[in-house]
mmCIF file of N, CA and C in Angstrom:
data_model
loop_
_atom_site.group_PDB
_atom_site.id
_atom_site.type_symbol
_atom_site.label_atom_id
_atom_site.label_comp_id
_atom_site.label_asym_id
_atom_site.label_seq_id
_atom_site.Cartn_x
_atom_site.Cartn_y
_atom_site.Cartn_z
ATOM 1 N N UNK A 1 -6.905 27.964 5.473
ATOM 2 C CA UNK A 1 -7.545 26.781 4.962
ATOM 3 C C UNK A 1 -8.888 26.581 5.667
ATOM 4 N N UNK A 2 -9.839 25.766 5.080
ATOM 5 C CA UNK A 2 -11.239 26.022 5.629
ATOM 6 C C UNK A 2 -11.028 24.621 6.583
ATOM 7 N N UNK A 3 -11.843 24.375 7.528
ATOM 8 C CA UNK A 3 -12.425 23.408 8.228
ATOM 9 C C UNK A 3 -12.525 22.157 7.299
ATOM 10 N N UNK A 4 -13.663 22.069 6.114
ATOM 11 C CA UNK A 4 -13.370 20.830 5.465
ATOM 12 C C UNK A 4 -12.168 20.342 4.795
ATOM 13 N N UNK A 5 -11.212 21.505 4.355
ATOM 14 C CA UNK A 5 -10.393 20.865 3.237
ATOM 15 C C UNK A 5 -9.439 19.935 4.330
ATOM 16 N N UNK A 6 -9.681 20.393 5.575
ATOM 17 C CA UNK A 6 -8.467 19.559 6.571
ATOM 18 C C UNK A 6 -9.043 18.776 7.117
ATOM 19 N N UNK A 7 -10.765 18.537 7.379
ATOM 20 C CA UNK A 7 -10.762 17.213 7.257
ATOM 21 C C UNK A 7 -11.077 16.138 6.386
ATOM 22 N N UNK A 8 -11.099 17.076 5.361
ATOM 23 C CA UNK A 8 -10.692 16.107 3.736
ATOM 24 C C UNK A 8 -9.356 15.198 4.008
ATOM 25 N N UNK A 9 -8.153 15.983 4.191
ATOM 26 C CA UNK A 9 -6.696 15.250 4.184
ATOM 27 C C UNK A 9 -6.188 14.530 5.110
ATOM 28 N N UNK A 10 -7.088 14.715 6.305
ATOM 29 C CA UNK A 10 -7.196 14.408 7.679
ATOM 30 C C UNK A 10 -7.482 12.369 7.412
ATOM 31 N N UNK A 11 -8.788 12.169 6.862
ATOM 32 C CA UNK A 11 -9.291 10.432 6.206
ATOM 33 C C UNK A 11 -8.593 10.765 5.400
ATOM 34 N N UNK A 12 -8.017 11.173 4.050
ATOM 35 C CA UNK A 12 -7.318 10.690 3.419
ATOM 36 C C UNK A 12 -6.263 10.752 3.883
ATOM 37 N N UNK A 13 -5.364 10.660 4.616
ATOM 38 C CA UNK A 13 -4.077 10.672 5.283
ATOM 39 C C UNK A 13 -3.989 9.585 6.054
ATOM 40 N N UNK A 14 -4.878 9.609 6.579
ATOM 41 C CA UNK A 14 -5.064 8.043 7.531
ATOM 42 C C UNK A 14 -5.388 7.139 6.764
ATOM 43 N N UNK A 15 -6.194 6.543 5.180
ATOM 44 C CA UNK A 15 -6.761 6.033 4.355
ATOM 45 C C UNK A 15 -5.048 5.498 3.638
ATOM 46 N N UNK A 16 -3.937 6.241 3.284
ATOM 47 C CA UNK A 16 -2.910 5.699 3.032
ATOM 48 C C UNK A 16 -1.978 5.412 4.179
ATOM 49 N N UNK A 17 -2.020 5.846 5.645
ATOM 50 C CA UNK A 17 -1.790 5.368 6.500
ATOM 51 C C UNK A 17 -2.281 3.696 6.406
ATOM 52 N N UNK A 18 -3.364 3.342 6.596
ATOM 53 C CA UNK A 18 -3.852 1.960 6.358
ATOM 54 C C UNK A 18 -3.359 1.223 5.675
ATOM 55 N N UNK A 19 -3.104 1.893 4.957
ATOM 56 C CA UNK A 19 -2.285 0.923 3.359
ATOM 57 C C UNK A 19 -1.381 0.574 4.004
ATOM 58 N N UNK A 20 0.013 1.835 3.769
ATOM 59 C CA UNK A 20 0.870 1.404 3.690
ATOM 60 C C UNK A 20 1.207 0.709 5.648
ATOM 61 N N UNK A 21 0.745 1.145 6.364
ATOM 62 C CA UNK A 21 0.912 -0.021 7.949
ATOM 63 C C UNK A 21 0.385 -1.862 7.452
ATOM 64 N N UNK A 22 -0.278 -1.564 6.479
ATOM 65 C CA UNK A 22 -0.885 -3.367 6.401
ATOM 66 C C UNK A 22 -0.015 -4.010 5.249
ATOM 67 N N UNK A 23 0.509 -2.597 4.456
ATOM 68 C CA UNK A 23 2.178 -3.756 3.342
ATOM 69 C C UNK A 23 3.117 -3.872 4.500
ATOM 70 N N UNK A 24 3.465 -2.917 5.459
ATOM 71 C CA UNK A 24 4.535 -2.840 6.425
ATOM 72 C C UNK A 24 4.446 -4.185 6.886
ATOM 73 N N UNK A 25 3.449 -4.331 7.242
ATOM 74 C CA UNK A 25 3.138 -5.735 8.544
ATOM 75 C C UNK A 25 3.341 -7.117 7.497
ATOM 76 N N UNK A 26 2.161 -7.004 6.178
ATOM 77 C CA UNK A 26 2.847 -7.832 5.503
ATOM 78 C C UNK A 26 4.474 -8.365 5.324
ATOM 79 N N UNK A 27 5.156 -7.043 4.652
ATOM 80 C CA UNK A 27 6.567 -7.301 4.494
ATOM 81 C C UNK A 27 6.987 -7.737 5.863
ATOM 82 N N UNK A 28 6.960 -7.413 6.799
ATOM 83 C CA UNK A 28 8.045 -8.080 8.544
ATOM 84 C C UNK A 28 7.197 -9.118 8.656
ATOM 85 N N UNK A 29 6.102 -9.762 8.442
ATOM 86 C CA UNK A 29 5.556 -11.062 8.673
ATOM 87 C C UNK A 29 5.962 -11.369 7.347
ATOM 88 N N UNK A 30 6.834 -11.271 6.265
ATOM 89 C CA UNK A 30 7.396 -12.328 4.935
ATOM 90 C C UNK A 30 9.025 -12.632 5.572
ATOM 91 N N UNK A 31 9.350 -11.028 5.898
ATOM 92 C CA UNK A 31 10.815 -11.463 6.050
ATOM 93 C C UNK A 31 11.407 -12.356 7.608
ATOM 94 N N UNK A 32 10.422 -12.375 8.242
ATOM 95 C CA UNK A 32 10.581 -13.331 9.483
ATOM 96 C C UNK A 32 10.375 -14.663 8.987
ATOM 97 N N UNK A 33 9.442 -15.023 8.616
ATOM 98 C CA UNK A 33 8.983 -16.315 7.623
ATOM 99 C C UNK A 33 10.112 -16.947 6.460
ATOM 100 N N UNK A 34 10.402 -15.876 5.712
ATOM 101 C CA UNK A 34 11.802 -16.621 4.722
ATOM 102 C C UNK A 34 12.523 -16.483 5.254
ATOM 103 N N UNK A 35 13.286 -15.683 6.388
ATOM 104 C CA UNK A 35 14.686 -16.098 7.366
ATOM 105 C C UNK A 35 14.475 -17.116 8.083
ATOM 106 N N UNK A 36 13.190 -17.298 8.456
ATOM 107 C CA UNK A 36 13.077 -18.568 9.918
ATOM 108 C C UNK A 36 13.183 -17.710 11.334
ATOM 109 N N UNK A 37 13.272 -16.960 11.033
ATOM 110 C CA UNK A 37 12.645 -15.999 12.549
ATOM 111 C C UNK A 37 11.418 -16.585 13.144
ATOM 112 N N UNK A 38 11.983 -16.711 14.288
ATOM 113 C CA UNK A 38 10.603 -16.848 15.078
ATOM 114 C C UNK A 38 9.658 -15.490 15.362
ATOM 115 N N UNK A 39 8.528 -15.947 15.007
ATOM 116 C CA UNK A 39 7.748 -14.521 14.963
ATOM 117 C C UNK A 39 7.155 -13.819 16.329
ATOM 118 N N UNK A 40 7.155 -12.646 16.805
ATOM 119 C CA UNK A 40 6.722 -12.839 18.072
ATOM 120 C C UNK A 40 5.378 -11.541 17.393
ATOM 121 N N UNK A 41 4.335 -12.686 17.459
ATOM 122 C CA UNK A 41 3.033 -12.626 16.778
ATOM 123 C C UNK A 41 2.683 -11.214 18.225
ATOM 124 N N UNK A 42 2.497 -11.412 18.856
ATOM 125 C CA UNK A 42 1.667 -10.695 20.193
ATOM 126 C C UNK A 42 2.727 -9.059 19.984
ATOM 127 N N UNK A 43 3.957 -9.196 19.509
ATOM 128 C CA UNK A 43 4.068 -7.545 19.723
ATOM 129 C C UNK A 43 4.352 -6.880 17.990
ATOM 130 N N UNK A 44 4.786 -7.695 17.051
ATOM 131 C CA UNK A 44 5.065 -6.654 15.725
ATOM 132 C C UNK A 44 3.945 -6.698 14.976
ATOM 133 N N UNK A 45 3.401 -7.978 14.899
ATOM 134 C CA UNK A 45 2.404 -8.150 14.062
ATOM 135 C C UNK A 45 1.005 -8.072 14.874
ATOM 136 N N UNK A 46 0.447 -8.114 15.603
ATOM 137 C CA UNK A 46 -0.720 -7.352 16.511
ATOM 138 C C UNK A 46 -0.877 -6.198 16.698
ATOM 139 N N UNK A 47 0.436 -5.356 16.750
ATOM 140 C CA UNK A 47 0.460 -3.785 16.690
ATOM 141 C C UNK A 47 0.276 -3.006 15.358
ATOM 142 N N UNK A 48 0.304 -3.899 14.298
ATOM 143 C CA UNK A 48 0.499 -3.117 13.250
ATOM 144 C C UNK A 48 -0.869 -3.672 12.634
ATOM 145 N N UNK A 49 -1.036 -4.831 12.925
ATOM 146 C CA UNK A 49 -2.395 -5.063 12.924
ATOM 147 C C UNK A 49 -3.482 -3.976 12.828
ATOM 148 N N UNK A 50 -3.911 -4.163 14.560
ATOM 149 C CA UNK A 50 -5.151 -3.043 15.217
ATOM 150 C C UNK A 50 -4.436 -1.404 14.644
ATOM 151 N N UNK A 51 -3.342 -0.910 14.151
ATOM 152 C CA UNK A 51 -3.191 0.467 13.615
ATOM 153 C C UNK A 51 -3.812 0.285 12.499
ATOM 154 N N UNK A 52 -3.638 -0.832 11.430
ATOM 155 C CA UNK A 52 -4.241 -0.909 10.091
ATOM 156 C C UNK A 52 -5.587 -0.380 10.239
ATOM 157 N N UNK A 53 -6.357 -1.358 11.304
ATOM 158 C CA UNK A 53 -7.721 -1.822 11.087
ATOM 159 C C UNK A 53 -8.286 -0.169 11.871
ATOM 160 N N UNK A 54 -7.931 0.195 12.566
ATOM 161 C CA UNK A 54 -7.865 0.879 13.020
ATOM 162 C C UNK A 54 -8.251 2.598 12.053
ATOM 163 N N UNK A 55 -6.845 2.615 11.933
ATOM 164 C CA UNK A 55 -6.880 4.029 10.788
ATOM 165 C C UNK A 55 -8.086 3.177 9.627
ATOM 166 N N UNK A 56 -7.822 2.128 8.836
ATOM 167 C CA UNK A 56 -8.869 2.535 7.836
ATOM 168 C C UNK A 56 -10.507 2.231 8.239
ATOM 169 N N UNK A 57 -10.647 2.407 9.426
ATOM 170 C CA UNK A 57 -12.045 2.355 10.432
ATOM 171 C C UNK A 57 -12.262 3.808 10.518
ATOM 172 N N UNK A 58 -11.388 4.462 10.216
ATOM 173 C CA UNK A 58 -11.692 5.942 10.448
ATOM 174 C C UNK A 58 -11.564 6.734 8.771
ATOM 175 N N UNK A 59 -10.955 6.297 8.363
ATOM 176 C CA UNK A 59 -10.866 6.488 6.899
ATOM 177 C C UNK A 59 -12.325 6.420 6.148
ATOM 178 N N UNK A 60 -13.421 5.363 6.473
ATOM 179 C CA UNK A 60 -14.276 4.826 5.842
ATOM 180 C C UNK A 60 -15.198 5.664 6.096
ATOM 181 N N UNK A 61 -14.818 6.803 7.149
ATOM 182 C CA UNK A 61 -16.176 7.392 7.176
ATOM 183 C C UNK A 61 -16.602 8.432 6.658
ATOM 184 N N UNK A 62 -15.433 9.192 5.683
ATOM 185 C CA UNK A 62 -15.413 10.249 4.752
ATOM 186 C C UNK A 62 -15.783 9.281 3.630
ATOM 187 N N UNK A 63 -16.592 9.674 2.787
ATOM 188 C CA UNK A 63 -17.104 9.224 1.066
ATOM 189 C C UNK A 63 -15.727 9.339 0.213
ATOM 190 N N UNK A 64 -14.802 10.067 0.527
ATOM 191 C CA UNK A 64 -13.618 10.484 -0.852
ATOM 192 C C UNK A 64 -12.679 10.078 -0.333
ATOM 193 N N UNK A 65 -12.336 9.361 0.960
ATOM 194 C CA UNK A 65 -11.356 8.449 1.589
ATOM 195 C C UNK A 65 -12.221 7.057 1.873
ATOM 196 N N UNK A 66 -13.034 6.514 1.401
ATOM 197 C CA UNK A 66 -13.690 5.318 1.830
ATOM 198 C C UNK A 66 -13.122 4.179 0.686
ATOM 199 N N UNK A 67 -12.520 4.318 -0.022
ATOM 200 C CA UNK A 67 -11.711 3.232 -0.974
ATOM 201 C C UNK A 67 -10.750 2.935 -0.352
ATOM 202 N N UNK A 68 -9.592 3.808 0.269
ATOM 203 C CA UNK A 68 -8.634 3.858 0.775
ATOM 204 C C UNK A 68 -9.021 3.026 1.804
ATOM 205 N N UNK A 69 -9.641 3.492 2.433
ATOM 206 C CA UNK A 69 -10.252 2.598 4.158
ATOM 207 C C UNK A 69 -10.223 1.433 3.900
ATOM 208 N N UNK A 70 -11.006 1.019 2.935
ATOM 209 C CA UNK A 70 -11.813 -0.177 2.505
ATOM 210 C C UNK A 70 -10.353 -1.114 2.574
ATOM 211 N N UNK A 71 -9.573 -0.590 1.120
ATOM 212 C CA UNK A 71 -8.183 -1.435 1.165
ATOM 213 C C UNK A 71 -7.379 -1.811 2.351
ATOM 214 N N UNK A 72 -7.256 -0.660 3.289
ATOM 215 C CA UNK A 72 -6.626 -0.709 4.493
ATOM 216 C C UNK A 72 -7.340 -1.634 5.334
ATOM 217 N N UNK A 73 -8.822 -1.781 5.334
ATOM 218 C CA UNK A 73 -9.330 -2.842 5.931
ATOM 219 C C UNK A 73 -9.245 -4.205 5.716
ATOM 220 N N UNK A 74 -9.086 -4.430 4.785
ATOM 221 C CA UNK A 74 -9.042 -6.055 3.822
ATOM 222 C C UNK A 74 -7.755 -5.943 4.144
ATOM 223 N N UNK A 75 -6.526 -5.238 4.057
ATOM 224 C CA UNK A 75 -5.265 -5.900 4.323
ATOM 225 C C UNK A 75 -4.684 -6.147 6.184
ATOM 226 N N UNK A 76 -5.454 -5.188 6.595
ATOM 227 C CA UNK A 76 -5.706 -5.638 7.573
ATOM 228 C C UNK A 76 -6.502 -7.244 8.125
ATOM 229 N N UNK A 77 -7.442 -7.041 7.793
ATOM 230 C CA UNK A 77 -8.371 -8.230 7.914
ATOM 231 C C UNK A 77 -7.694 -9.688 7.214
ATOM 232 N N UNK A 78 -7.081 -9.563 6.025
ATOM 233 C CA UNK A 78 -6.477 -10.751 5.836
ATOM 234 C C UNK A 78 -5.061 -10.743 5.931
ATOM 235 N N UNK A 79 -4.537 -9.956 7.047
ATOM 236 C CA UNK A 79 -3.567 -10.352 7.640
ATOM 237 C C UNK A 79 -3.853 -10.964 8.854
ATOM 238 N N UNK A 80 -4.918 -10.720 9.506
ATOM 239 C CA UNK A 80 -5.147 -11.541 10.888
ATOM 240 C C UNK A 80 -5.728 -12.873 10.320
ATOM 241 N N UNK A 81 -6.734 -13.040 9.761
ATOM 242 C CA UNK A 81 -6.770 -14.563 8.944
ATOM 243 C C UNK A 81 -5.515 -15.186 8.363
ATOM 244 N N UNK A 82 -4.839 -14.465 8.071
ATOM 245 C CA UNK A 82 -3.522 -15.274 8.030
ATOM 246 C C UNK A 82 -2.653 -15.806 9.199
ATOM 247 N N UNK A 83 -2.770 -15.005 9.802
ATOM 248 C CA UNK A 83 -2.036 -15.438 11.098
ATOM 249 C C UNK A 83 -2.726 -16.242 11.909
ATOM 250 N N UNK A 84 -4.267 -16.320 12.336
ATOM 251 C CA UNK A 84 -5.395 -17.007 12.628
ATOM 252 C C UNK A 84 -4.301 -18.376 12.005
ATOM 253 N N UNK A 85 -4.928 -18.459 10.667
ATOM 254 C CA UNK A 85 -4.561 -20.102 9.877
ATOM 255 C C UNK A 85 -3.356 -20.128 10.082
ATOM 256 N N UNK A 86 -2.203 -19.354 9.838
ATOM 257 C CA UNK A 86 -1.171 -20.393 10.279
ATOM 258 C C UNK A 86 -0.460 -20.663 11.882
ATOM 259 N N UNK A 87 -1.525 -19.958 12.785
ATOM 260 C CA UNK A 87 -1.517 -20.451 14.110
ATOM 261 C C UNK A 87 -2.006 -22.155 14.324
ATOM 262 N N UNK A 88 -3.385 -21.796 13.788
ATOM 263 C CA UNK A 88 -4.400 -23.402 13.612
ATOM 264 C C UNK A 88 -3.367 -24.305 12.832
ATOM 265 N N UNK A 89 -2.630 -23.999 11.542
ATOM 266 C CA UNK A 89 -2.190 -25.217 11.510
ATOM 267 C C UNK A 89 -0.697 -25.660 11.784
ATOM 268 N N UNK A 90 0.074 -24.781 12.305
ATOM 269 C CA UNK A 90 1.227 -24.923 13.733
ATOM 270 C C UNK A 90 0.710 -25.593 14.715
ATOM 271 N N UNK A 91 -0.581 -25.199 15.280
ATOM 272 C CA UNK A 91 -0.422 -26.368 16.278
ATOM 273 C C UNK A 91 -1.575 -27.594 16.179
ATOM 274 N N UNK A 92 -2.114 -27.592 14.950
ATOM 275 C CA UNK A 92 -2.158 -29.061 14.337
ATOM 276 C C UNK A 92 -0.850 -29.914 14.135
ATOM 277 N N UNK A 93 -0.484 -29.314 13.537
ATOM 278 C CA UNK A 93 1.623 -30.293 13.293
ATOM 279 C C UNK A 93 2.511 -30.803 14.283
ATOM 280 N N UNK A 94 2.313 -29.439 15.460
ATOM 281 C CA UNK A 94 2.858 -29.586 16.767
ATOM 282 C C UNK A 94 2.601 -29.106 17.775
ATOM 283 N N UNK A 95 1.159 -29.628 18.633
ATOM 284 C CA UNK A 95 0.470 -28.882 19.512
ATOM 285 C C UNK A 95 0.981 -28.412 21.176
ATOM 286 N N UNK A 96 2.096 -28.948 21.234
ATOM 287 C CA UNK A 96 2.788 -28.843 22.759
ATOM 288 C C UNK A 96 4.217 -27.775 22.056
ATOM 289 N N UNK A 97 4.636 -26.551 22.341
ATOM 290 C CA UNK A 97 6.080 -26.599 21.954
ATOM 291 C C UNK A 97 7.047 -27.127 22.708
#
């Protein structure tokens, strides 16, 4: 195999890496939320976080994996704005636990 075709599959491999780590994180930040789990924000959902943002940061820099990236970035990115806002308004409701 030549040099490019592997690092053709190389961003695109990491480009659906992104994806699917930022549905992962989605889904365990839904199913903690509809059980009532307390979430422990600092180790499942921060780790899967910075891997999202992460791999599709590296994804973006091949042209034929840069869609992939892109997605992996936005689900990344508005998974930490999510968690951002419903930090801010947890402890608007109840600022001492």
């Amino acid at each position: 195999m030549e040099l490019g075709t592997i690092k053709q599959r190389i961003f695109m491999w990491s480009g659906w890496l992104s994806i699917v780590t930022g549905l992962i994180s989605f889904a365990v930040l839904n199913i903690f939320l509809f059980w009532g789990y307390n979430l422990p924000i600092t180790n499942n959902v921060s780790f899967w976080f910075l891997i999202t943002v992460i791999l599709g940061i590296v994804s973006t820099i091949n042209k034929n994996s840069r869609s992939l990236g892109l997605w992996g970035l936005g689900l990344g990115l508005y998974l930490g704005l999510f968690v951002a806002v419903m930090f801010i308004i947890g402890w608007t409701i109840h600022p001492f636990p």
